[in-house]
Tab-separated table of C-alpha atoms in Angstrom:
chain	number	residue	atom	x	y	z
A	1	UNK	CA	47.599	81.409	37.202
A	2	UNK	CA	46.062	78.106	38.184
A	3	UNK	CA	43.362	76.451	40.295
A	4	UNK	CA	41.866	78.378	43.206
A	5	UNK	CA	39.690	76.084	45.310
A	6	UNK	CA	37.874	76.262	48.632
A	7	UNK	CA	35.202	74.329	50.475
A	8	UNK	CA	32.954	77.413	50.582
A	9	UNK	CA	34.494	80.053	48.278
A	10	UNK	CA	37.224	79.947	45.646
A	11	UNK	CA	38.433	83.515	46.089
A	12	UNK	CA	37.165	86.885	47.301
A	13	UNK	CA	37.706	90.337	45.818
A	14	UNK	CA	39.748	93.007	47.563
A	15	UNK	CA	38.217	94.392	50.769
A	16	UNK	CA	34.832	92.805	50.167
A	17	UNK	CA	32.851	90.393	52.241
A	18	UNK	CA	33.145	88.356	55.400
A	19	UNK	CA	32.989	84.576	55.508
A	20	UNK	CA	31.310	83.780	58.802
A	21	UNK	CA	29.923	80.651	60.472
A	22	UNK	CA	30.754	78.301	57.598
A	23	UNK	CA	32.093	74.767	57.482
A	24	UNK	CA	33.376	72.214	55.008
A	25	UNK	CA	33.446	68.439	55.473
A	26	UNK	CA	34.298	67.337	51.935
A	27	UNK	CA	37.655	66.421	50.406
A	28	UNK	CA	39.226	69.173	48.311
A	29	UNK	CA	41.670	68.390	45.497
A	30	UNK	CA	43.512	71.002	43.412
A	31	UNK	CA	45.774	69.979	40.542
A	32	UNK	CA	47.918	72.610	38.871
A	33	UNK	CA	49.049	72.159	35.300
A	34	UNK	CA	52.583	72.922	34.140
A	35	UNK	CA	53.880	76.277	35.456
A	36	UNK	CA	50.583	76.996	37.213
A	37	UNK	CA	50.254	78.046	40.851
A	38	UNK	CA	47.502	76.763	43.116
A	39	UNK	CA	45.692	78.236	46.131
A	40	UNK	CA	43.513	75.808	48.055
A	41	UNK	CA	41.869	75.996	51.494
A	42	UNK	CA	39.238	74.190	53.510
A	43	UNK	CA	37.029	77.299	53.547
A	44	UNK	CA	38.519	79.602	50.881
A	45	UNK	CA	41.346	79.300	48.403
A	46	UNK	CA	42.398	82.955	48.153
A	47	UNK	CA	41.039	85.452	50.664
A	48	UNK	CA	41.111	89.244	50.601
A	49	UNK	CA	38.435	89.541	53.280
A	50	UNK	CA	37.768	88.422	56.845
A	51	UNK	CA	37.228	84.783	57.806
A	52	UNK	CA	35.803	83.913	61.216
A	53	UNK	CA	33.844	81.243	63.087
A	54	UNK	CA	34.625	78.582	60.479
A	55	UNK	CA	35.874	75.026	60.536
A	56	UNK	CA	37.089	72.382	58.126
A	57	UNK	CA	37.115	68.594	58.583
A	58	UNK	CA	37.768	67.586	54.979
A	59	UNK	CA	41.160	66.448	53.720
A	60	UNK	CA	42.944	68.902	51.437
A	61	UNK	CA	45.328	67.859	48.697
A	62	UNK	CA	47.230	70.291	46.507
A	63	UNK	CA	49.395	69.191	43.594
A	64	UNK	CA	51.495	71.877	41.973
A	65	UNK	CA	54.169	72.105	39.324
A	66	UNK	CA	55.192	75.618	40.341
A	67	UNK	CA	53.811	77.450	43.383
A	68	UNK	CA	51.516	75.960	46.036
A	69	UNK	CA	49.558	77.795	48.726
A	70	UNK	CA	47.640	75.292	50.874
A	71	UNK	CA	45.826	75.807	54.199
A	72	UNK	CA	43.313	74.061	56.421
A	73	UNK	CA	41.080	77.150	56.469
A	74	UNK	CA	42.626	79.593	53.943
A	75	UNK	CA	45.042	78.768	51.145
A	76	UNK	CA	46.329	82.326	50.697
A	77	UNK	CA	45.379	85.554	52.499
A	78	UNK	CA	46.238	89.231	52.116
A	79	UNK	CA	44.865	92.782	52.528
A	80	UNK	CA	45.297	93.259	56.296
A	81	UNK	CA	42.290	91.212	57.365
A	82	UNK	CA	41.712	88.721	60.184
A	83	UNK	CA	41.288	84.960	60.403
A	84	UNK	CA	39.813	84.126	63.790
A	85	UNK	CA	37.833	81.582	65.809
A	86	UNK	CA	38.519	78.773	63.328
A	87	UNK	CA	39.718	75.187	63.507
A	88	UNK	CA	40.845	72.452	61.149
A	89	UNK	CA	40.887	68.656	61.569
A	90	UNK	CA	41.553	67.567	57.981
A	91	UNK	CA	44.914	66.415	56.617
A	92	UNK	CA	46.694	69.039	54.516
A	93	UNK	CA	48.886	67.409	51.877
A	94	UNK	CA	51.110	68.864	49.167
A	95	UNK	CA	52.461	66.989	46.155
A	96	UNK	CA	54.123	67.703	42.829
A	97	UNK	CA	57.386	69.186	41.600
A	98	UNK	CA	57.311	72.567	43.307
A	99	UNK	CA	59.556	75.628	43.340
A	100	UNK	CA	57.655	77.498	46.072
A	101	UNK	CA	55.553	76.057	48.914
A	102	UNK	CA	53.443	77.759	51.603
A	103	UNK	CA	51.533	75.177	53.646
A	104	UNK	CA	49.791	75.630	57.004
A	105	UNK	CA	47.236	74.064	59.306
A	106	UNK	CA	45.138	77.242	59.279
A	107	UNK	CA	46.653	79.443	56.518
A	108	UNK	CA	49.148	78.683	53.794
A	109	UNK	CA	50.526	81.916	52.328
A	110	UNK	CA	49.810	84.874	54.600
A	111	UNK	CA	50.636	88.519	53.933
A	112	UNK	CA	49.983	91.005	56.748
A	113	UNK	CA	46.973	89.246	58.241
A	114	UNK	CA	46.225	88.658	61.895
A	115	UNK	CA	45.376	85.181	63.157
A	116	UNK	CA	43.683	84.633	66.504
A	117	UNK	CA	41.885	81.912	68.475
A	118	UNK	CA	42.616	79.028	66.121
A	119	UNK	CA	43.200	75.313	66.622
A	120	UNK	CA	44.707	72.814	64.200
A	121	UNK	CA	44.268	69.076	64.704
A	122	UNK	CA	45.085	67.914	61.178
A	123	UNK	CA	48.406	66.507	60.018
A	124	UNK	CA	50.416	68.661	57.616
A	125	UNK	CA	51.983	66.337	55.078
A	126	UNK	CA	54.694	67.688	52.751
A	127	UNK	CA	55.368	65.300	49.859
A	128	UNK	CA	56.763	67.639	47.193
A	129	UNK	CA	59.755	67.252	44.935
A	130	UNK	CA	61.698	70.541	44.871
A	131	UNK	CA	62.322	71.848	41.363
A	132	UNK	CA	65.194	74.039	42.525
A	133	UNK	CA	67.677	74.251	45.359
A	134	UNK	CA	65.834	74.410	48.675
A	135	UNK	CA	66.000	77.988	49.960
A	136	UNK	CA	64.800	79.072	53.372
A	137	UNK	CA	62.129	81.403	52.031
A	138	UNK	CA	60.777	79.052	49.341
A	139	UNK	CA	59.547	76.005	51.276
A	140	UNK	CA	57.640	77.228	54.333
A	141	UNK	CA	55.385	74.942	56.366
A	142	UNK	CA	53.743	75.402	59.774
A	143	UNK	CA	51.096	73.847	61.985
A	144	UNK	CA	49.316	77.213	62.050
A	145	UNK	CA	50.774	79.176	59.098
A	146	UNK	CA	53.630	78.813	56.658
A	147	UNK	CA	55.216	82.073	57.734
A	148	UNK	CA	54.689	85.446	59.333
A	149	UNK	CA	55.204	88.911	57.916
A	150	UNK	CA	54.377	92.045	59.916
A	151	UNK	CA	51.289	90.730	61.655
A	152	UNK	CA	50.066	88.953	64.797
A	153	UNK	CA	49.282	85.372	65.756
A	154	UNK	CA	47.717	84.924	69.173
A	155	UNK	CA	45.928	82.150	71.035
A	156	UNK	CA	46.924	79.485	68.514
A	157	UNK	CA	47.195	75.748	69.144
A	158	UNK	CA	48.568	72.922	67.040
A	159	UNK	CA	48.450	69.197	67.795
A	160	UNK	CA	48.757	68.018	64.188
A	161	UNK	CA	51.947	66.258	63.121
A	162	UNK	CA	54.134	67.968	60.548
A	163	UNK	CA	55.390	65.285	58.169
A	164	UNK	CA	57.963	66.226	55.545
A	165	UNK	CA	60.082	64.559	52.887
A	166	UNK	CA	62.437	67.512	52.321
A	167	UNK	CA	65.224	68.930	54.434
A	168	UNK	CA	64.051	72.518	54.613
A	169	UNK	CA	64.891	74.801	57.535
A	170	UNK	CA	61.636	76.735	57.322
A	171	UNK	CA	59.341	74.106	58.873
A	172	UNK	CA	57.840	74.382	62.346
A	173	UNK	CA	54.923	73.195	64.447
A	174	UNK	CA	53.601	76.786	64.685
A	175	UNK	CA	55.177	78.641	61.735
A	176	UNK	CA	57.877	77.864	59.237
A	177	UNK	CA	59.265	81.388	59.202
A	178	UNK	CA	58.982	84.302	61.628
A	179	UNK	CA	59.594	87.692	60.073
A	180	UNK	CA	58.996	90.923	61.996
A	181	UNK	CA	55.830	89.654	63.671
A	182	UNK	CA	54.216	89.357	67.083
A	183	UNK	CA	53.426	85.872	68.382
A	184	UNK	CA	51.648	85.410	71.701
A	185	UNK	CA	50.257	82.313	73.401
A	186	UNK	CA	51.112	80.038	70.475
A	187	UNK	CA	51.304	76.433	71.637
A	188	UNK	CA	52.240	73.137	70.019
A	189	UNK	CA	52.256	69.541	71.222
A	190	UNK	CA	55.651	67.979	71.838
A	191	UNK	CA	56.481	65.484	69.104
A	192	UNK	CA	54.454	67.139	66.359
A	193	UNK	CA	57.715	68.591	65.035
A	194	UNK	CA	61.202	69.172	66.384
A	195	UNK	CA	60.714	72.938	66.760
A	196	UNK	CA	57.916	75.474	66.988
A	197	UNK	CA	59.420	78.045	64.605
A	198	UNK	CA	61.369	76.912	61.584
A	199	UNK	CA	63.613	79.930	61.074
A	200	UNK	CA	63.940	83.443	62.447
A	201	UNK	CA	64.284	85.652	59.387
A	202	UNK	CA	65.985	88.656	60.973
A	203	UNK	CA	68.286	89.173	63.944
A	204	UNK	CA	65.482	90.970	65.803
A	205	UNK	CA	63.110	87.982	65.616
A	206	UNK	CA	62.973	85.680	68.648
A	207	UNK	CA	61.275	82.511	69.917
A	208	UNK	CA	59.110	84.583	72.271
A	209	UNK	CA	55.424	83.708	72.408
A	210	UNK	CA	55.783	80.084	71.304
A	211	UNK	CA	55.546	77.231	73.834
A	212	UNK	CA	55.957	73.467	73.547
A	213	UNK	CA	53.425	71.593	75.691
A	214	UNK	CA	54.265	68.118	76.952
A	215	UNK	CA	50.883	66.407	76.862
A	216	UNK	CA	47.507	66.723	75.177
A	217	UNK	CA	45.971	67.327	78.610
A	218	UNK	CA	47.905	70.607	78.770
A	219	UNK	CA	45.742	72.033	75.983
A	220	UNK	CA	42.471	73.888	76.582
A	221	UNK	CA	39.167	72.582	75.306
A	222	UNK	CA	38.599	73.609	71.711
A	223	UNK	CA	35.404	75.476	72.627
A	224	UNK	CA	37.362	77.629	75.046
A	225	UNK	CA	39.617	78.614	72.144
A	226	UNK	CA	37.179	79.242	69.306
A	227	UNK	CA	34.466	80.800	71.438
């Protein structure tokens, strides 16, 4: 185990609590020691509850020597909960010699959670040195979430640039990896990255629900999204 850091809460216990109407404006830095994983988010580092009506404007920097989970709102999330009506404007940066990366504008590592009505403005900056051979399921980065697994993302918008120093397939302006999930009305600004979805994990996954928009004027007002 290693650092778990958040602007409001470090981590929550299983099936307990709701983080509601909270914000962070401060810089968050998490440094993992040798063979330690990190989970760091603008609002919460590791969430097992619901997160809604929150925003982050602080820059987030995660340095790992093993496993990094980094997100603008939530670093890592599980337990079939929801992250909704949230936005991020801070830069999300990863560093270190890493064997496993999950980095996203809203959520980093996400296991069976729904995401809805979210907006990311912050740049997602990948500056890691891979410890091992780059595999498609080990270095996931997305403007909204690193990847998807059996859950839903809807009404999501990304205008933050995805900047990377590694040649990994699983990087996209919406999600790095789509795996057996439903995406609807997910939109990204042209030029933020070369594709909206990094990789489709199974033959049944498609590009459906993800749209590239040509100009910033094509996006709705943020209040129309998070309200």
